Amino acid sequence: LGEDAPRYPDRPVPDWYRDAKFGVFVHWGLYSVAGWAPPRRPGEDVPVELEYSHHQYAEWYANTLRIPGSPTAAYHESSFGVGTSYEDLADAWTAERYDPDGWMRLFAACGARYVVPTAKHHDGFCLWDTATTGFSSVHRGPRRDVVAELAGAARSAGLRFGLYYSGALDWHVSHFPPIRSLTDLFTHRRNDPAFARHCFEQVRELVEAHRPDVLWNDIDWPDSAKAAGPYSLAELFEHYYDLVPEGVVNDRWGVPHLGFRTREYRTETGTPAWAWEATRGLGASFGYNRAEDDTHLIDATELVHLLVDTVAKNGNLLLNISPRGDGSLPEAQVARLRELGRWLAAHPDAVYGTRPWHRHAEPVGAPLRYTVRPDGTLNVIALDPAHGDFRLPADLLGRPGAHWGEGAAEIGPDGTVVIPEALRHLPAAVLTLPPS
Ligand SMILES: CC(=O)NC[C@H]1N[C@@H](C)[C@@H](O)[C@@H](O)[C@@H]1O
């Protein structure tokens, strides 16, 4: 790092974050009004040359719409007529069914411990009462300070409140051709001091007004803010941590300062020593996509397995929900969240407050995952109880006091563990072993 490289703080990830394990991401914005992208089922891919013209992320609508011949361009024209711009949609956004308290009570009931809504996505539309632009939900459309309402509702529901911010892309104040490749993603973006100041001032407004427990920046931050000086990122971090001592940031700022690392639609292979977060939508998009149906969404059992696997690997799961433009929540998405919440409510000690064991799973054999409670109790989580009994690994044989939730477990001399009939319908069954 050159001599003008600023000094960044070195801070541990706070325990509240590591104990929380499960958060809800909320991608809601102007893009939710159109709410369309080419739907994609799990495992389906498109050739790399179509990656951007057929982008599955509906929140990329403003970019995809500008790619000539894209399905989104056709959808836009047929839905809104030739000559209607993306930004014209701001005045069509009424959010008439938006219920911040209802959202947050639902997320808390589904076992989330923190929530991260989008304050500004790549389209540049701000969801808070900002002095930096008139392109906001206070000046246009809903005419509501969405972020303020969500912050109040989240904390009333007992949730930690974080904010997503698009630090690299703001298509409202940039004038590039549409992004059509990964190369464009890094060249069609502003890095100039004026933009760096714009981003600094926007995030400072959010920090000072709402003291977010998480600052979730996306993609990168303007390069000119990465040297020492006014409106620098180092100054912004210092201000943030002064106001929010238990605050935590992610790893997408493009500087040698991070809190938790992020994996988007991906997982870690093993158990990293550092705190990390797996994030994904319930379908293939973060923003609402009206073209998605039940068959495009992860199913509830897979969701439980995703959470358990992530936690066993020292991660958190930040699971996204995509409200419609009117503020209602897609029923199929809510159903999956509730199913996950039911499992979590029955097995809280298998997840919350745990830390990884020395291995997260078995290399071969029954699909087991391990987590350790603060008192040293080992949770042996069977991911597929319907397929019946499994064998305890050798290093767990003979440990006394094995228990299922309600009763002692039956373990044969060869380690065979009989899964009680009553547990075989669950997405996962939890056997506990007292500290050895
Ligand atoms: C890996 C990466 O930079 N992803 C950017 C991606 N992040 C998602 C959480 C959504 O907000 C996408 O719209 C965004 O482009």
Short mmCIF file of C-alpha atoms and ligand atoms in Angstrom, two decimals:
data_model
loop_
_atom_site.label_atom_id
_atom_site.label_comp_id
_atom_site.label_asym_id
_atom_site.label_seq_id
_atom_site.Cartn_x
_atom_site.Cartn_y
_atom_site.Cartn_z
CA LEU A 1 0.00 0.00 0.00
CA GLY A 2 1.42 3.45 -0.95
CA GLU A 3 2.25 6.07 1.67
CA ASP A 4 -1.08 7.83 1.00
CA ALA A 5 -2.97 4.62 1.69
CA PRO A 6 -5.25 5.28 4.64
CA ARG A 7 -5.24 3.14 7.74
CA TYR A 8 -8.26 0.91 8.15
CA PRO A 9 -9.50 -0.38 11.50
CA ASP A 10 -9.00 -4.03 12.38
CA ARG A 11 -12.15 -5.12 14.20
CA PRO A 12 -13.52 -8.54 15.13
CA VAL A 13 -16.96 -9.49 13.80
CA PRO A 14 -19.30 -8.79 16.76
CA ASP A 15 -20.73 -11.75 18.65
CA TRP A 16 -24.33 -10.60 18.04
CA TYR A 17 -23.70 -11.18 14.31
CA ARG A 18 -22.03 -14.56 14.77
CA ASP A 19 -24.80 -15.71 17.13
CA ALA A 20 -27.64 -14.45 14.90
CA LYS A 21 -27.02 -17.02 12.10
CA PHE A 22 -30.12 -16.12 10.04
CA GLY A 23 -31.06 -12.81 8.42
CA VAL A 24 -33.59 -11.71 5.82
CA PHE A 25 -32.41 -9.69 2.81
CA VAL A 26 -35.10 -7.48 1.23
CA HIS A 27 -34.61 -6.31 -2.35
CA TRP A 28 -37.46 -3.82 -2.79
CA GLY A 29 -37.19 -0.81 -5.05
CA LEU A 30 -38.28 0.83 -8.27
CA TYR A 31 -37.34 -2.38 -10.13
CA SER A 32 -40.09 -4.19 -8.16
CA VAL A 33 -42.72 -2.19 -10.10
CA ALA A 34 -41.78 -3.82 -13.42
CA GLY A 35 -40.75 -7.01 -11.56
CA TRP A 36 -39.62 -9.05 -14.52
CA ALA A 37 -36.61 -11.03 -15.75
CA PRO A 38 -36.27 -14.18 -17.82
CA PRO A 39 -37.08 -16.89 -15.23
CA ARG A 40 -34.44 -19.51 -14.56
CA ARG A 41 -34.84 -22.82 -12.73
CA PRO A 42 -32.20 -24.24 -10.36
CA GLY A 43 -29.37 -25.65 -12.45
CA GLU A 44 -30.40 -23.86 -15.65
CA ASP A 45 -27.67 -21.67 -17.16
CA VAL A 46 -27.33 -19.43 -20.18
CA PRO A 47 -24.26 -19.11 -22.45
CA VAL A 48 -21.87 -16.47 -21.10
CA GLU A 49 -22.62 -14.18 -24.03
CA LEU A 50 -26.27 -13.98 -22.88
CA GLU A 51 -25.40 -13.49 -19.21
CA TYR A 52 -26.35 -9.81 -19.20
CA SER A 53 -28.97 -9.60 -21.96
CA HIS A 54 -30.81 -12.46 -20.21
CA HIS A 55 -29.85 -11.48 -16.64
CA GLN A 56 -31.93 -13.49 -14.16
CA TYR A 57 -31.78 -10.72 -11.56
CA ALA A 58 -35.01 -8.71 -11.95
CA GLU A 59 -33.39 -5.86 -9.97
CA TRP A 60 -31.10 -5.36 -13.00
CA TYR A 61 -34.16 -4.37 -15.09
CA ALA A 62 -32.89 -0.80 -15.75
CA ASN A 63 -29.73 -2.19 -17.36
CA THR A 64 -31.22 -5.21 -19.12
CA LEU A 65 -33.97 -3.03 -20.58
CA ARG A 66 -31.35 -0.99 -22.42
CA ILE A 67 -29.80 -3.99 -24.17
CA PRO A 68 -31.36 -4.03 -27.66
CA GLY A 69 -33.23 -7.24 -28.39
CA SER A 70 -33.20 -8.43 -24.79
CA PRO A 71 -36.34 -10.21 -23.54
CA THR A 72 -36.59 -7.42 -20.97
CA ALA A 73 -36.63 -4.74 -23.68
CA ALA A 74 -39.52 -6.59 -25.32
CA TYR A 75 -41.32 -7.04 -21.99
CA HIS A 76 -40.93 -3.33 -21.19
CA GLU A 77 -42.26 -2.17 -24.52
CA SER A 78 -45.27 -4.49 -24.41
CA SER A 79 -46.00 -3.62 -20.77
CA PHE A 80 -45.32 0.11 -20.66
CA GLY A 81 -45.29 1.21 -24.27
CA VAL A 82 -42.53 2.60 -26.46
CA GLY A 83 -40.94 5.75 -25.03
CA THR A 84 -41.64 4.93 -21.36
CA SER A 85 -38.32 5.13 -19.54
CA TYR A 86 -37.41 3.07 -16.50
CA GLU A 87 -37.33 6.25 -14.43
CA ASP A 88 -40.89 7.12 -15.54
CA LEU A 89 -41.98 4.10 -13.47
CA ALA A 90 -41.09 6.03 -10.30
CA ASP A 91 -44.42 7.86 -10.49
CA ALA A 92 -46.32 4.61 -11.00
CA TRP A 93 -44.92 3.15 -7.77
CA THR A 94 -47.75 3.43 -5.19
CA ALA A 95 -46.74 0.71 -2.68
CA GLU A 96 -50.39 0.61 -1.59
CA ARG A 97 -50.02 -2.71 0.25
CA TYR A 98 -46.69 -1.89 1.92
CA ASP A 99 -46.84 -2.87 5.61
CA PRO A 100 -43.41 -2.48 7.29
CA ASP A 101 -44.63 -3.72 10.68
CA GLY A 102 -46.27 -6.76 9.09
CA TRP A 103 -43.08 -7.58 7.18
CA MET A 104 -40.86 -7.38 10.27
CA ARG A 105 -43.24 -9.36 12.50
CA LEU A 106 -43.26 -12.09 9.86
CA PHE A 107 -39.43 -12.15 9.52
CA ALA A 108 -39.04 -12.33 13.31
CA ALA A 109 -41.66 -15.11 13.51
CA CYS A 110 -39.67 -17.03 10.86
CA GLY A 111 -36.58 -16.97 13.08
CA ALA A 112 -34.62 -14.14 11.46
CA ARG A 113 -32.46 -12.20 13.92
CA TYR A 114 -31.48 -9.40 11.50
CA VAL A 115 -32.89 -7.80 8.36
CA VAL A 116 -31.04 -6.03 5.50
CA PRO A 117 -33.27 -4.03 3.12
CA THR A 118 -31.92 -2.21 0.05
CA ALA A 119 -31.53 1.53 0.66
CA LYS A 120 -30.26 2.18 -2.89
CA HIS A 121 -29.70 -0.42 -5.57
CA HIS A 122 -27.79 -0.05 -8.85
CA ASP A 123 -30.64 1.99 -10.37
CA GLY A 124 -29.81 4.88 -8.00
CA PHE A 125 -33.35 5.19 -6.65
CA CYS A 126 -33.04 6.09 -2.95
CA LEU A 127 -35.53 4.72 -0.44
CA TRP A 128 -34.81 7.28 2.26
CA ASP A 129 -35.26 11.02 2.87
CA THR A 130 -32.05 12.10 1.18
CA ALA A 131 -30.82 15.61 0.44
CA THR A 132 -28.54 14.28 -2.31
CA THR A 133 -31.11 13.64 -5.07
CA GLY A 134 -34.78 14.02 -6.00
CA PHE A 135 -34.76 10.44 -7.31
CA SER A 136 -36.12 8.99 -4.11
CA SER A 137 -39.19 7.34 -2.57
CA VAL A 138 -39.83 10.55 -0.61
CA HIS A 139 -39.89 12.83 -3.68
CA ARG A 140 -41.47 10.36 -6.10
CA GLY A 141 -43.83 7.36 -6.15
CA PRO A 142 -44.68 6.17 -2.62
CA ARG A 143 -43.69 9.52 -1.13
CA ARG A 144 -42.59 7.65 1.98
CA ASP A 145 -39.31 7.32 3.84
CA VAL A 146 -39.19 3.56 3.39
CA VAL A 147 -35.87 3.10 5.20
CA ALA A 148 -37.05 5.04 8.28
CA GLU A 149 -40.27 2.98 8.43
CA LEU A 150 -38.36 -0.29 8.05
CA ALA A 151 -35.78 0.69 10.69
CA GLY A 152 -38.50 1.48 13.24
CA ALA A 153 -40.50 -1.65 12.42
CA ALA A 154 -37.43 -3.91 12.54
CA ARG A 155 -36.32 -2.70 15.95
CA SER A 156 -39.88 -2.87 17.30
CA ALA A 157 -39.92 -6.51 16.18
CA GLY A 158 -36.62 -7.14 18.03
CA LEU A 159 -34.55 -7.47 14.87
CA ARG A 160 -31.11 -6.00 14.22
CA PHE A 161 -31.36 -3.61 11.26
CA GLY A 162 -28.81 -3.48 8.42
CA LEU A 163 -28.75 -1.62 5.11
CA TYR A 164 -27.69 -2.65 1.60
CA TYR A 165 -26.06 0.08 -0.49
CA SER A 166 -24.88 -0.07 -4.11
CA GLY A 167 -21.43 1.54 -3.85
CA ALA A 168 -20.09 0.78 -7.33
CA LEU A 169 -23.11 1.33 -9.58
CA ASP A 170 -25.61 4.16 -9.66
CA TRP A 171 -27.21 4.26 -13.11
CA HIS A 172 -29.14 7.47 -12.28
CA VAL A 173 -25.94 9.53 -12.07
CA SER A 174 -23.82 7.57 -14.57
CA HIS A 175 -24.00 7.79 -18.33
CA PHE A 176 -22.49 4.68 -19.82
CA PRO A 177 -23.87 2.21 -22.35
CA PRO A 178 -25.58 -0.77 -20.75
CA ILE A 179 -23.42 -3.35 -19.00
CA ARG A 180 -23.24 -6.34 -21.34
CA SER A 181 -20.27 -8.27 -19.94
CA LEU A 182 -18.17 -8.73 -16.83
CA THR A 183 -15.63 -6.34 -18.34
CA ASP A 184 -18.34 -3.68 -18.74
CA LEU A 185 -19.28 -4.23 -15.09
CA PHE A 186 -15.88 -2.81 -14.07
CA THR A 187 -15.46 -0.19 -16.79
CA HIS A 188 -19.03 1.18 -16.99
CA ARG A 189 -18.91 2.66 -13.52
CA ARG A 190 -17.85 6.01 -12.02
CA ASN A 191 -14.77 6.33 -9.81
CA ASP A 192 -14.40 10.12 -9.85
CA PRO A 193 -14.19 12.28 -6.68
CA ALA A 194 -17.64 13.82 -7.22
CA PHE A 195 -19.22 10.36 -7.26
CA ALA A 196 -17.11 9.31 -4.27
CA ARG A 197 -18.45 12.31 -2.36
CA HIS A 198 -22.02 11.47 -3.48
CA CYS A 199 -21.73 7.95 -2.09
CA PHE A 200 -20.00 9.15 1.09
CA GLU A 201 -22.77 11.68 1.76
CA GLN A 202 -25.55 9.17 1.07
CA VAL A 203 -24.15 6.54 3.40
CA ARG A 204 -23.37 9.20 6.03
CA GLU A 205 -27.05 10.24 5.93
CA LEU A 206 -28.10 6.62 6.44
CA VAL A 207 -25.61 6.02 9.26
CA GLU A 208 -26.53 9.21 11.10
CA ALA A 209 -30.28 8.71 10.73
CA HIS A 210 -30.55 4.96 11.38
CA ARG A 211 -27.32 3.64 12.93
CA PRO A 212 -27.55 0.41 10.89
CA ASP A 213 -26.11 -2.65 12.63
CA VAL A 214 -24.85 -3.93 9.24
CA LEU A 215 -23.51 -1.93 6.29
CA TRP A 216 -23.85 -4.27 3.32
CA ASN A 217 -22.11 -2.59 0.39
CA ASP A 218 -22.29 -4.23 -3.02
CA ILE A 219 -19.72 -4.87 -5.74
CA ASP A 220 -17.18 -2.13 -4.88
CA TRP A 221 -16.69 1.49 -3.79
CA PRO A 222 -15.52 4.48 -5.91
CA ASP A 223 -11.74 4.14 -6.35
CA SER A 224 -11.05 7.84 -5.65
CA ALA A 225 -12.35 7.30 -2.09
CA LYS A 226 -9.71 4.69 -1.39
CA ALA A 227 -6.88 7.16 -0.79
CA ALA A 228 -6.63 9.30 2.34
CA GLY A 229 -8.47 12.59 2.19
CA PRO A 230 -11.92 14.14 2.47
CA TYR A 231 -14.86 11.85 1.73
CA SER A 232 -12.54 8.83 1.97
CA LEU A 233 -13.88 5.41 2.78
CA ALA A 234 -11.54 5.24 5.77
CA GLU A 235 -13.22 8.36 7.17
CA LEU A 236 -16.66 6.85 6.52
CA PHE A 237 -15.76 3.63 8.37
CA GLU A 238 -14.38 5.61 11.29
CA HIS A 239 -17.56 7.68 11.49
CA TYR A 240 -19.70 4.53 11.23
CA TYR A 241 -17.92 2.67 14.02
CA ASP A 242 -17.99 5.78 16.25
CA LEU A 243 -21.79 5.90 15.90
CA VAL A 244 -22.35 2.12 15.82
CA PRO A 245 -19.73 0.42 18.04
CA GLU A 246 -21.32 -3.02 17.42
CA GLY A 247 -21.66 -2.34 13.70
CA VAL A 248 -20.32 -4.75 11.11
CA VAL A 249 -19.58 -4.43 7.39
CA ASN A 250 -19.24 -7.05 4.63
CA ASP A 251 -16.36 -7.63 2.21
CA ARG A 252 -17.40 -5.75 -0.94
CA TRP A 253 -15.70 -2.36 -0.49
CA GLY A 254 -12.59 -2.98 -2.57
CA VAL A 255 -10.23 -2.05 0.29
CA PRO A 256 -8.29 -4.07 2.91
CA HIS A 257 -11.03 -3.72 5.48
CA LEU A 258 -13.87 -6.19 5.89
CA GLY A 259 -16.09 -7.73 8.47
CA PHE A 260 -17.81 -10.90 7.27
CA ARG A 261 -17.08 -12.39 3.86
CA THR A 262 -19.93 -13.03 1.43
CA ARG A 263 -20.86 -15.89 -0.92
CA GLU A 264 -23.68 -15.22 -3.39
CA TYR A 265 -25.56 -18.35 -4.57
CA ARG A 266 -22.43 -20.22 -3.46
CA THR A 267 -21.13 -21.83 -0.33
CA GLU A 268 -17.76 -22.51 1.30
CA THR A 269 -16.20 -25.93 0.70
CA GLY A 270 -14.96 -26.40 4.27
CA THR A 271 -15.16 -24.53 7.55
CA PRO A 272 -13.28 -21.22 7.29
CA ALA A 273 -11.96 -19.66 10.49
CA TRP A 274 -13.49 -16.31 9.44
CA ALA A 275 -17.14 -15.29 9.70
CA TRP A 276 -18.96 -15.41 6.36
CA GLU A 277 -22.46 -15.12 4.99
CA ALA A 278 -24.23 -17.11 2.29
CA THR A 279 -26.81 -15.07 0.41
CA ARG A 280 -29.36 -15.96 -2.26
CA GLY A 281 -32.92 -15.35 -3.35
CA LEU A 282 -35.68 -17.91 -2.87
CA GLY A 283 -35.64 -18.19 -6.67
CA ALA A 284 -33.00 -17.03 -9.15
CA SER A 285 -33.58 -13.31 -8.57
CA PHE A 286 -33.26 -10.92 -5.63
CA GLY A 287 -35.79 -8.44 -6.99
CA TYR A 288 -39.41 -9.54 -7.49
CA ASN A 289 -39.83 -11.54 -10.71
CA ARG A 290 -43.47 -12.09 -11.67
CA ALA A 291 -42.29 -14.69 -14.22
CA GLU A 292 -41.17 -17.01 -11.40
CA ASP A 293 -43.55 -19.66 -10.06
CA ASP A 294 -43.27 -22.36 -7.41
CA THR A 295 -41.01 -24.47 -9.61
CA HIS A 296 -38.36 -21.74 -9.68
CA LEU A 297 -38.06 -21.53 -5.88
CA ILE A 298 -35.84 -23.54 -3.53
CA ASP A 299 -38.04 -25.93 -1.53
CA ALA A 300 -38.42 -25.72 2.23
CA THR A 301 -36.38 -28.85 3.02
CA GLU A 302 -33.48 -27.61 0.90
CA LEU A 303 -33.78 -24.30 2.73
CA VAL A 304 -33.36 -25.99 6.13
CA HIS A 305 -30.40 -27.95 4.76
CA LEU A 306 -28.86 -24.74 3.35
CA LEU A 307 -29.14 -23.00 6.73
CA VAL A 308 -27.75 -25.97 8.69
CA ASP A 309 -24.89 -26.57 6.24
CA THR A 310 -23.97 -22.87 6.27
CA VAL A 311 -24.03 -22.61 10.08
CA ALA A 312 -21.99 -25.83 10.42
CA LYS A 313 -19.37 -24.11 8.23
CA ASN A 314 -19.17 -20.99 10.45
CA GLY A 315 -21.50 -18.95 8.24
CA ASN A 316 -24.74 -16.99 8.45
CA LEU A 317 -27.56 -17.28 5.93
CA LEU A 318 -28.92 -14.00 4.54
CA LEU A 319 -32.01 -15.20 2.67
CA ASN A 320 -33.68 -12.75 0.32
CA ILE A 321 -37.40 -12.05 -0.05
CA SER A 322 -38.70 -10.05 -3.03
CA PRO A 323 -41.70 -7.84 -2.23
CA ARG A 324 -43.92 -6.91 -5.17
CA GLY A 325 -44.08 -3.23 -6.22
CA ASP A 326 -47.27 -2.80 -4.17
CA GLY A 327 -45.45 -3.98 -1.04
CA SER A 328 -47.18 -7.37 -0.78
CA LEU A 329 -44.98 -10.43 -0.24
CA PRO A 330 -45.14 -13.31 -2.75
CA GLU A 331 -47.11 -16.06 -1.03
CA ALA A 332 -44.89 -18.91 -2.27
CA GLN A 333 -41.86 -17.14 -0.80
CA VAL A 334 -43.62 -16.51 2.53
CA ALA A 335 -44.65 -20.18 2.72
CA ARG A 336 -40.99 -21.27 2.48
CA LEU A 337 -39.89 -18.72 5.06
CA ARG A 338 -42.57 -19.96 7.47
CA GLU A 339 -41.52 -23.59 6.95
CA LEU A 340 -37.92 -22.69 7.79
CA GLY A 341 -39.18 -20.77 10.80
CA ARG A 342 -41.15 -23.79 12.04
CA TRP A 343 -38.04 -25.98 11.97
CA LEU A 344 -35.93 -23.28 13.63
CA ALA A 345 -38.54 -22.74 16.36
CA ALA A 346 -38.37 -26.47 17.19
CA HIS A 347 -34.54 -26.62 17.11
CA PRO A 348 -33.21 -23.20 18.19
CA ASP A 349 -30.20 -24.62 20.08
CA ALA A 350 -28.95 -26.44 16.99
CA VAL A 351 -28.36 -23.07 15.28
CA TYR A 352 -28.47 -19.83 17.29
CA GLY A 353 -25.37 -19.04 19.32
CA THR A 354 -23.53 -22.16 18.12
CA ARG A 355 -20.04 -22.38 16.71
CA PRO A 356 -18.59 -24.95 14.32
CA TRP A 357 -17.16 -28.28 15.47
CA HIS A 358 -13.74 -29.36 14.16
CA ARG A 359 -15.50 -30.73 11.06
CA HIS A 360 -18.79 -29.65 9.57
CA ALA A 361 -19.84 -32.99 8.05
CA GLU A 362 -18.71 -36.57 7.37
CA PRO A 363 -16.62 -37.15 4.22
CA VAL A 364 -18.76 -40.22 3.44
CA GLY A 365 -21.84 -41.85 4.90
CA ALA A 366 -24.97 -40.32 6.31
CA PRO A 367 -25.53 -36.61 5.60
CA LEU A 368 -24.73 -35.26 9.07
CA ARG A 369 -23.83 -31.68 10.07
CA TYR A 370 -22.32 -30.60 13.37
CA THR A 371 -22.66 -27.49 15.50
CA VAL A 372 -21.50 -26.90 19.08
CA ARG A 373 -23.51 -25.08 21.73
CA PRO A 374 -21.91 -22.57 24.12
CA ASP A 375 -21.93 -25.24 26.88
CA GLY A 376 -20.06 -27.70 24.64
CA THR A 377 -23.06 -29.86 23.78
CA LEU A 378 -22.61 -31.29 20.29
CA ASN A 379 -25.54 -31.12 17.86
CA VAL A 380 -25.46 -34.03 15.38
CA ILE A 381 -27.93 -32.89 12.71
CA ALA A 382 -29.23 -35.64 10.40
CA LEU A 383 -30.24 -33.98 7.12
CA ASP A 384 -32.22 -36.86 5.77
CA PRO A 385 -34.07 -38.56 8.66
CA ALA A 386 -36.63 -40.06 6.28
CA HIS A 387 -33.92 -42.40 5.03
CA GLY A 388 -33.61 -43.74 8.51
CA ASP A 389 -30.91 -44.89 10.80
CA PHE A 390 -27.31 -43.80 10.47
CA ARG A 391 -24.05 -44.73 12.11
CA LEU A 392 -22.22 -42.43 14.50
CA PRO A 393 -18.59 -41.88 13.46
CA ALA A 394 -15.95 -43.66 15.54
CA ASP A 395 -14.84 -40.56 17.40
CA LEU A 396 -18.35 -40.14 18.80
CA LEU A 397 -18.88 -43.75 19.88
CA GLY A 398 -19.36 -44.31 23.55
CA ARG A 399 -20.17 -40.69 24.41
CA PRO A 400 -22.93 -41.07 27.01
CA GLY A 401 -26.21 -39.20 27.21
CA ALA A 402 -27.15 -39.03 23.56
CA HIS A 403 -30.59 -37.42 23.22
CA TRP A 404 -33.21 -36.53 20.66
CA GLY A 405 -35.27 -33.53 21.63
CA GLU A 406 -37.66 -35.36 23.90
CA GLY A 407 -36.03 -38.64 24.74
CA ALA A 408 -32.89 -40.70 25.10
CA ALA A 409 -31.44 -41.99 21.85
CA GLU A 410 -30.97 -45.67 21.11
CA ILE A 411 -27.41 -46.29 19.88
CA GLY A 412 -26.19 -49.77 19.02
CA PRO A 413 -22.68 -51.03 19.91
CA ASP A 414 -21.63 -50.46 16.30
CA GLY A 415 -22.83 -46.87 16.48
CA THR A 416 -26.09 -47.41 14.64
CA VAL A 417 -28.49 -44.67 15.65
CA VAL A 418 -32.18 -45.44 15.31
CA ILE A 419 -34.14 -42.36 14.22
CA PRO A 420 -37.51 -42.33 16.04
CA GLU A 421 -40.52 -42.61 13.74
CA ALA A 422 -41.81 -39.26 15.02
CA LEU A 423 -38.78 -37.44 13.61
CA ARG A 424 -38.55 -39.05 10.22
CA HIS A 425 -40.86 -36.53 8.51
CA LEU A 426 -38.70 -33.55 9.51
CA PRO A 427 -36.33 -31.74 7.11
CA ALA A 428 -33.61 -32.50 9.68
CA ALA A 429 -33.44 -34.29 13.06
CA VAL A 430 -31.10 -33.19 15.86
CA LEU A 431 -29.27 -35.66 18.13
CA THR A 432 -27.44 -34.00 21.02
CA LEU A 433 -24.35 -35.34 22.79
CA PRO A 434 -23.44 -33.76 26.15
CA PRO A 435 -19.96 -32.26 26.41
CA SER A 436 -17.40 -35.05 26.58
C1 LIG B 1 -21.06 -10.82 -6.49
C2 LIG B 1 -21.66 -9.46 -6.72
O1 LIG B 1 -20.99 -8.46 -6.83
N1 LIG B 1 -22.99 -9.40 -6.79
C3 LIG B 1 -23.71 -8.18 -7.06
C4 LIG B 1 -25.17 -8.54 -6.85
N2 LIG B 1 -25.48 -8.71 -5.43
C5 LIG B 1 -26.81 -9.21 -5.19
C6 LIG B 1 -27.06 -9.33 -3.70
C7 LIG B 1 -27.89 -8.32 -5.85
O2 LIG B 1 -28.01 -7.09 -5.18
C8 LIG B 1 -27.51 -8.07 -7.32
O3 LIG B 1 -28.44 -7.23 -7.94
C9 LIG B 1 -26.13 -7.47 -7.40
O4 LIG B 1 -25.78 -7.16 -8.75
#
